[in-house]
XYZ file of N, CA and C in Angstrom:
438
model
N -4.804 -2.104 6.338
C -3.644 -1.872 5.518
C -4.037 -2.088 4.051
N -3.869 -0.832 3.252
C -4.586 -1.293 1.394
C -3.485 -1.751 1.036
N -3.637 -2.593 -0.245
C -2.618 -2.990 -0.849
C -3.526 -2.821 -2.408
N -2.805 -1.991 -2.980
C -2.676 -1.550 -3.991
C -1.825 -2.526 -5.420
N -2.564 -2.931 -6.321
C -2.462 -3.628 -7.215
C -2.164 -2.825 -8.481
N -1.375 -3.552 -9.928
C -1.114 -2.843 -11.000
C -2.094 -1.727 -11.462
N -3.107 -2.309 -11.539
C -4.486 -1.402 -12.313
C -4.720 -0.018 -11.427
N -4.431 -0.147 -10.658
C -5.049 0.888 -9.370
C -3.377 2.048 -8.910
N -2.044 1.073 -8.908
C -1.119 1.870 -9.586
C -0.807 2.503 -10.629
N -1.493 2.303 -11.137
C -1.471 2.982 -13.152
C -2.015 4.072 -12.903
N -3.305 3.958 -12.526
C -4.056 5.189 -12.090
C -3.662 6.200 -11.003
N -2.995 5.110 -9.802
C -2.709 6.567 -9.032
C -1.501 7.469 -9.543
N -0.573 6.577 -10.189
C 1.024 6.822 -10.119
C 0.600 7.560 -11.471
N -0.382 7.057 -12.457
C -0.096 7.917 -13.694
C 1.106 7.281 -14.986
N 1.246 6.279 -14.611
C 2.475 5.199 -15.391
C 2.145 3.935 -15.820
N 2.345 4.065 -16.820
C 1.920 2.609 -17.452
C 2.661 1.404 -17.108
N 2.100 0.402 -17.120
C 3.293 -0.808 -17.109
C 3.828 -1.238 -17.358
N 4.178 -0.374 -18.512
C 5.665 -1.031 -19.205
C 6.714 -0.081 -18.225
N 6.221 0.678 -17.334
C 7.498 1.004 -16.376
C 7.498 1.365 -15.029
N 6.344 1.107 -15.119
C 5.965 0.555 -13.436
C 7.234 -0.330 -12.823
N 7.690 -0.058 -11.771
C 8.726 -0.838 -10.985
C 8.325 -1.570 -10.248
N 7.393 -1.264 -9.707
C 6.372 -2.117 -8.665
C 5.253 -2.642 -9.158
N 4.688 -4.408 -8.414
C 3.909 -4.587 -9.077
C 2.692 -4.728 -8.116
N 3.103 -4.219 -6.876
C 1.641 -4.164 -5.863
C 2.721 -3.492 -4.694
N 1.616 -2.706 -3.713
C 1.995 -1.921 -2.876
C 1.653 -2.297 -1.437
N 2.086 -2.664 -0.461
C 0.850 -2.803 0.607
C 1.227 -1.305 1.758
N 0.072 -0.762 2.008
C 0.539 0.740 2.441
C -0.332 0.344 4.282
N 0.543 0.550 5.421
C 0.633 0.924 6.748
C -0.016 2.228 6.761
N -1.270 3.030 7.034
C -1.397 4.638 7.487
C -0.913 4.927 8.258
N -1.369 3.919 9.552
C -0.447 4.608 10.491
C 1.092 4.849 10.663
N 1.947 3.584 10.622
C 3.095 3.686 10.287
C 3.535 4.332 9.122
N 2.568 5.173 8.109
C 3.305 5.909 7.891
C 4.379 5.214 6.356
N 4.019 3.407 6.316
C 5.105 2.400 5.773
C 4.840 2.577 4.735
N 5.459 1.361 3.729
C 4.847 1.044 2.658
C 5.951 -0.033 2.223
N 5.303 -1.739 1.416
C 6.254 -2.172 1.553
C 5.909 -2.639 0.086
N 6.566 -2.888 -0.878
C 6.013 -2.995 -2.612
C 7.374 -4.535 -2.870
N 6.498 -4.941 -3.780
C 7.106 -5.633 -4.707
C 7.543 -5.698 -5.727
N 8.346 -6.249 -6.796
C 8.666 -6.286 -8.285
C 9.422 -7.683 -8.381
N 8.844 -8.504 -9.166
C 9.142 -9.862 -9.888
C 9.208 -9.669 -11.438
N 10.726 -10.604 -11.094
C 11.238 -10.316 -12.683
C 11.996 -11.220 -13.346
N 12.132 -11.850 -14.279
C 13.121 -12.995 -14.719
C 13.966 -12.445 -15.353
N 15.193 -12.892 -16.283
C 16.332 -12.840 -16.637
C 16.056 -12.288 -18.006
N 14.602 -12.376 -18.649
C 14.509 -11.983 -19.598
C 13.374 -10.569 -19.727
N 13.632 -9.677 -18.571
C 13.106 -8.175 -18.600
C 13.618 -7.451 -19.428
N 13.248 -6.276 -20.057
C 13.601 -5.514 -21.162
C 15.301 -4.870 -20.669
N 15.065 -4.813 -19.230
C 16.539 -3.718 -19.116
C 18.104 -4.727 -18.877
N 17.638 -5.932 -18.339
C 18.759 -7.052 -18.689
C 19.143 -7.229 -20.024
N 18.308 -7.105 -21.197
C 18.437 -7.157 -22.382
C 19.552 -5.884 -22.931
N 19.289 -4.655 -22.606
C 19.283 -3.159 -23.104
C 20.631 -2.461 -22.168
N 21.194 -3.245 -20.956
C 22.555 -2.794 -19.904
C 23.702 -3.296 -19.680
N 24.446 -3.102 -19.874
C 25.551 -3.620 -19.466
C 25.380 -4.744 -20.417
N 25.669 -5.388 -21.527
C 25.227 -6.411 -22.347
C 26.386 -7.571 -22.028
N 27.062 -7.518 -21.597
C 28.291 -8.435 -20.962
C 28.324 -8.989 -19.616
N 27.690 -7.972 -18.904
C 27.135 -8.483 -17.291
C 25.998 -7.488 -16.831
N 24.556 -8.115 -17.489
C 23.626 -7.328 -17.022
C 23.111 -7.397 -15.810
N 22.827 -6.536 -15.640
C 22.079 -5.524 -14.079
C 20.954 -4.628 -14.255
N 20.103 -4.369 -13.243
C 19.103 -3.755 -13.197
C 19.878 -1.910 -12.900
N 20.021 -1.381 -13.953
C 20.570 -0.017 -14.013
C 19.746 0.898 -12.219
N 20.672 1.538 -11.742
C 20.382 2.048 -10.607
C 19.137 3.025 -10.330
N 19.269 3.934 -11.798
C 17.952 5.096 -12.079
C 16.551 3.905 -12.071
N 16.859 2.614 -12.358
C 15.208 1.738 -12.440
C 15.104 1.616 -10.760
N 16.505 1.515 -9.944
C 15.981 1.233 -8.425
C 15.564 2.829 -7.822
N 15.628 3.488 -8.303
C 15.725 4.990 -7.822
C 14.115 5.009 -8.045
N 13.800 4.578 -9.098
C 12.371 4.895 -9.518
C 11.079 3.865 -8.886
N 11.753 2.642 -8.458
C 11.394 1.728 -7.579
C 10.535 2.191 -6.204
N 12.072 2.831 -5.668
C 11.545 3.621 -4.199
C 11.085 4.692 -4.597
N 11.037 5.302 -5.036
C 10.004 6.457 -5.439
C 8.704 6.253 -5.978
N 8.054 5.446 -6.744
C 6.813 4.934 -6.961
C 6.267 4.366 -5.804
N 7.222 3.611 -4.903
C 6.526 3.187 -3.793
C 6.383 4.301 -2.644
N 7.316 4.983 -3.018
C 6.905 6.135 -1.546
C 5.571 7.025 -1.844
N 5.586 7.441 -3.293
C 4.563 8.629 -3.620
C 3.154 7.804 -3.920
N 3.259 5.989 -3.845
C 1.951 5.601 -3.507
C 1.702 5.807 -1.865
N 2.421 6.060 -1.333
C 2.694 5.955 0.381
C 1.890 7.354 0.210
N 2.694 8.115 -0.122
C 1.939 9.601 -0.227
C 0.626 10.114 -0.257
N 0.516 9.669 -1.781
C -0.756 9.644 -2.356
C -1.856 8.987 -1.104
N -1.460 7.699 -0.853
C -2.694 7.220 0.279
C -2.822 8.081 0.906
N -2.075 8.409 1.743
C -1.752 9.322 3.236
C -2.637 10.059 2.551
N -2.502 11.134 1.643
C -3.281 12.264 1.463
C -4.654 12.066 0.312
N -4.976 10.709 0.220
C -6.629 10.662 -0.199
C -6.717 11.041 -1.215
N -5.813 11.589 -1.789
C -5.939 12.789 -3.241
C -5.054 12.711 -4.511
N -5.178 12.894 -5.743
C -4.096 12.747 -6.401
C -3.873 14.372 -7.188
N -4.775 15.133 -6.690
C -5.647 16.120 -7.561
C -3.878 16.713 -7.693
N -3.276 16.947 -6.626
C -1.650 17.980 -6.976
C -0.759 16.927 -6.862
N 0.217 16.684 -7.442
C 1.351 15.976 -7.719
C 2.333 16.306 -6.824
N 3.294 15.412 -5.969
C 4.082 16.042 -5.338
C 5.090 15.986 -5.805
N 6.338 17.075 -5.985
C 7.689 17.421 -6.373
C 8.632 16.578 -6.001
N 9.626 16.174 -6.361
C 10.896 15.812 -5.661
C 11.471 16.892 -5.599
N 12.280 17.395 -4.449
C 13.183 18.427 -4.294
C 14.876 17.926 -4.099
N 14.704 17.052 -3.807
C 16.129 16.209 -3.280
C 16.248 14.527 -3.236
N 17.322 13.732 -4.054
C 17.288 12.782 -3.599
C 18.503 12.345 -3.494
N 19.052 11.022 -2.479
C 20.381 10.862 -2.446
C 20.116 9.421 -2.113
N 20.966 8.972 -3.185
C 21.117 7.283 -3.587
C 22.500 6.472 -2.750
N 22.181 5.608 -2.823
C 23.509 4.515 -2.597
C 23.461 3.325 -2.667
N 24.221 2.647 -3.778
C 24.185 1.435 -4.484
C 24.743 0.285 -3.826
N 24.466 -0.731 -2.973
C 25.244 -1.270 -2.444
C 25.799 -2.996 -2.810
N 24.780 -3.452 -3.994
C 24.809 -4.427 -4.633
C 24.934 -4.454 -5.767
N 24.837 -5.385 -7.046
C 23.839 -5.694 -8.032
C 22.648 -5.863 -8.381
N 21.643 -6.217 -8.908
C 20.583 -7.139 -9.200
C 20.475 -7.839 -10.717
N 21.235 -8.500 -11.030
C 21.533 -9.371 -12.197
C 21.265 -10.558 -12.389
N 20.291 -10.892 -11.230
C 19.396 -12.445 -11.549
C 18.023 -11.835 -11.920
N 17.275 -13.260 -11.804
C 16.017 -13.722 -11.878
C 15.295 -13.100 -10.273
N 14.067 -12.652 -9.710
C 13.973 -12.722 -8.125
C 13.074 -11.848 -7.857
N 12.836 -11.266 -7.006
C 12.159 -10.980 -6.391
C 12.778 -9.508 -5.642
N 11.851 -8.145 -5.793
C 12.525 -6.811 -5.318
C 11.745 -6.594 -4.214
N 12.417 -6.495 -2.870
C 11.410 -6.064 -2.190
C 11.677 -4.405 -1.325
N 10.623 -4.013 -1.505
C 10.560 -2.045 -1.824
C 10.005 -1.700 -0.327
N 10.567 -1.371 0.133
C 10.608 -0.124 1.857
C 10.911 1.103 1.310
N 9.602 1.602 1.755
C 9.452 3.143 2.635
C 8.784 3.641 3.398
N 9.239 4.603 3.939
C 8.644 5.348 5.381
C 9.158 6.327 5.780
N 8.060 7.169 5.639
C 8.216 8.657 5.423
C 8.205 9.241 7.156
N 9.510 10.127 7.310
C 10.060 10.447 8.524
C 9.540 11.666 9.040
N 9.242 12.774 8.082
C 9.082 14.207 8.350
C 8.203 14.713 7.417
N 6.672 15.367 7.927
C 5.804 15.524 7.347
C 6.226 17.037 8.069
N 5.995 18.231 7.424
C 6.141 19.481 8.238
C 5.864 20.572 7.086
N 4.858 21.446 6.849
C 4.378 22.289 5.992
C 4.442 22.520 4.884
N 4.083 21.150 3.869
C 4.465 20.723 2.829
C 5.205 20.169 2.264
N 6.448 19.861 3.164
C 7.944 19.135 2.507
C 7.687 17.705 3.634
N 7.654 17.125 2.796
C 7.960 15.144 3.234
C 9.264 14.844 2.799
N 9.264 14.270 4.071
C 10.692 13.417 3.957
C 11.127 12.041 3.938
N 11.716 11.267 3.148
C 11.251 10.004 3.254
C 12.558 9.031 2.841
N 12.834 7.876 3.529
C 13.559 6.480 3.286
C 13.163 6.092 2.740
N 13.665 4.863 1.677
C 13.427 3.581 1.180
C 14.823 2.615 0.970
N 14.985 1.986 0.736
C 15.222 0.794 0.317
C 14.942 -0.725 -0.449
N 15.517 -1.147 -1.087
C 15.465 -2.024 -1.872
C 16.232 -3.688 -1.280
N 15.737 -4.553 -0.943
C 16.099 -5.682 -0.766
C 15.915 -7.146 -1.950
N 17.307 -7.517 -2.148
C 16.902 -8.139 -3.492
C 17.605 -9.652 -2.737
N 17.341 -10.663 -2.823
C 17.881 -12.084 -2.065
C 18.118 -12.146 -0.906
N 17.367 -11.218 -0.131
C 17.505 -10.847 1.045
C 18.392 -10.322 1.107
N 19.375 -9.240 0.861
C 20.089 -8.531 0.980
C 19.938 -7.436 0.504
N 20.166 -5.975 1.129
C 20.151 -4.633 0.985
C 20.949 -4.092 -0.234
N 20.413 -3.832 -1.140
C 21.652 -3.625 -2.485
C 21.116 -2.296 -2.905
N 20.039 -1.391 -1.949
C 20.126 0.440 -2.597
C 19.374 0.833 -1.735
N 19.278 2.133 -1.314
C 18.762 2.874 -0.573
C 18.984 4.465 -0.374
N 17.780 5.035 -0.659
C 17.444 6.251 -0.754
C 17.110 7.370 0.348
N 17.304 8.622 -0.016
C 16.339 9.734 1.020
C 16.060 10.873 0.277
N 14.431 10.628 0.317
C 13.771 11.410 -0.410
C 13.668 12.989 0.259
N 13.069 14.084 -0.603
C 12.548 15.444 0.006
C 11.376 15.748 -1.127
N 10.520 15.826 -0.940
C 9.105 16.100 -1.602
C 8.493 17.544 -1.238
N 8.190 18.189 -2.061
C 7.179 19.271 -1.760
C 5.864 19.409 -2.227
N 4.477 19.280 -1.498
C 3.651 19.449 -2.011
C 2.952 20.896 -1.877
N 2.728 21.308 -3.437
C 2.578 22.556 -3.714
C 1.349 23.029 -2.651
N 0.203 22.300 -2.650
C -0.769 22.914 -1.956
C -0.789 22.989 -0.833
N 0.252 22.687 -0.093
C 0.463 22.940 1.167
C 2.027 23.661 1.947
N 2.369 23.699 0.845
C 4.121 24.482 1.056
C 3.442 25.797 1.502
N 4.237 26.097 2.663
C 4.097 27.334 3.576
C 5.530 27.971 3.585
N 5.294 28.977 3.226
C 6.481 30.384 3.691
C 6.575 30.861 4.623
């Protein structure tokens, strides 16, 4: 099972760390998993910059969360970074806050691999509790079939 660290996310993901969501990855091949982290205190740039009366971690930063962690999921799976894969579809649902200090912990696992389009879950667990969760649709160009 790799587990993938900042330096080695920069490079695959292509994102620097000032917005990296994740700060290490640990990726399942076979399962297919991937389970990421993000640690953060009360004094992160977007608690500062949201809601300035009752800050929260804005939903587009958890959106981007599970998505960095899935397309490192990706990326492993396919050995390669040479083509970028698309988002074609995504559909969110917010079911908490995250307005402390803590600890993010990042699920995904990709359901439907089938002639270029991946399909994929995640979720976000913040105090042990489920507060967002996603379903991805990806297309990768070099293998999308008509």
């Amino acid at each position: 099972m790799p587990t993938l660290k900042l330096k080695k996310l920069e490079n695959l993901l292509q994102i620097s760390k000032n917005f990296l969501m994740i700060d290490d990855v640990n990726i399942d091949v076979k399962k297919k998993l991937a389970k990421a982290n993000k640690q953060f205190n009360k004094n992160v740039w977007f608690y500062n910059d949201h809601f300035l009366d009752q800050p929260m971690m804005p939903g587009t930063l958890q959106v981007e969360a599970m998505l960095q962690t899935t397309v490192s999921l990706i990326y492993t799976l396919n050995k390669s970074t040479d083509t970028k894969v698309l988002i074609i579809s995504e559909n969110s649902k917010f079911l908490d806050k995250i307005n402390l200090s803590g600890k993010l912990i990042i699920e995904s696992k990709l359901t439907k691999i089938n002639r270029g389009i991946i399909d994929a879950r995640a979720f976000i667990k913040f105090k042990n509790k489920k507060v967002s969760e996603s379903e991805f649709r990806f297309i990768d160009p070099k293998k999308f079939k008509i």
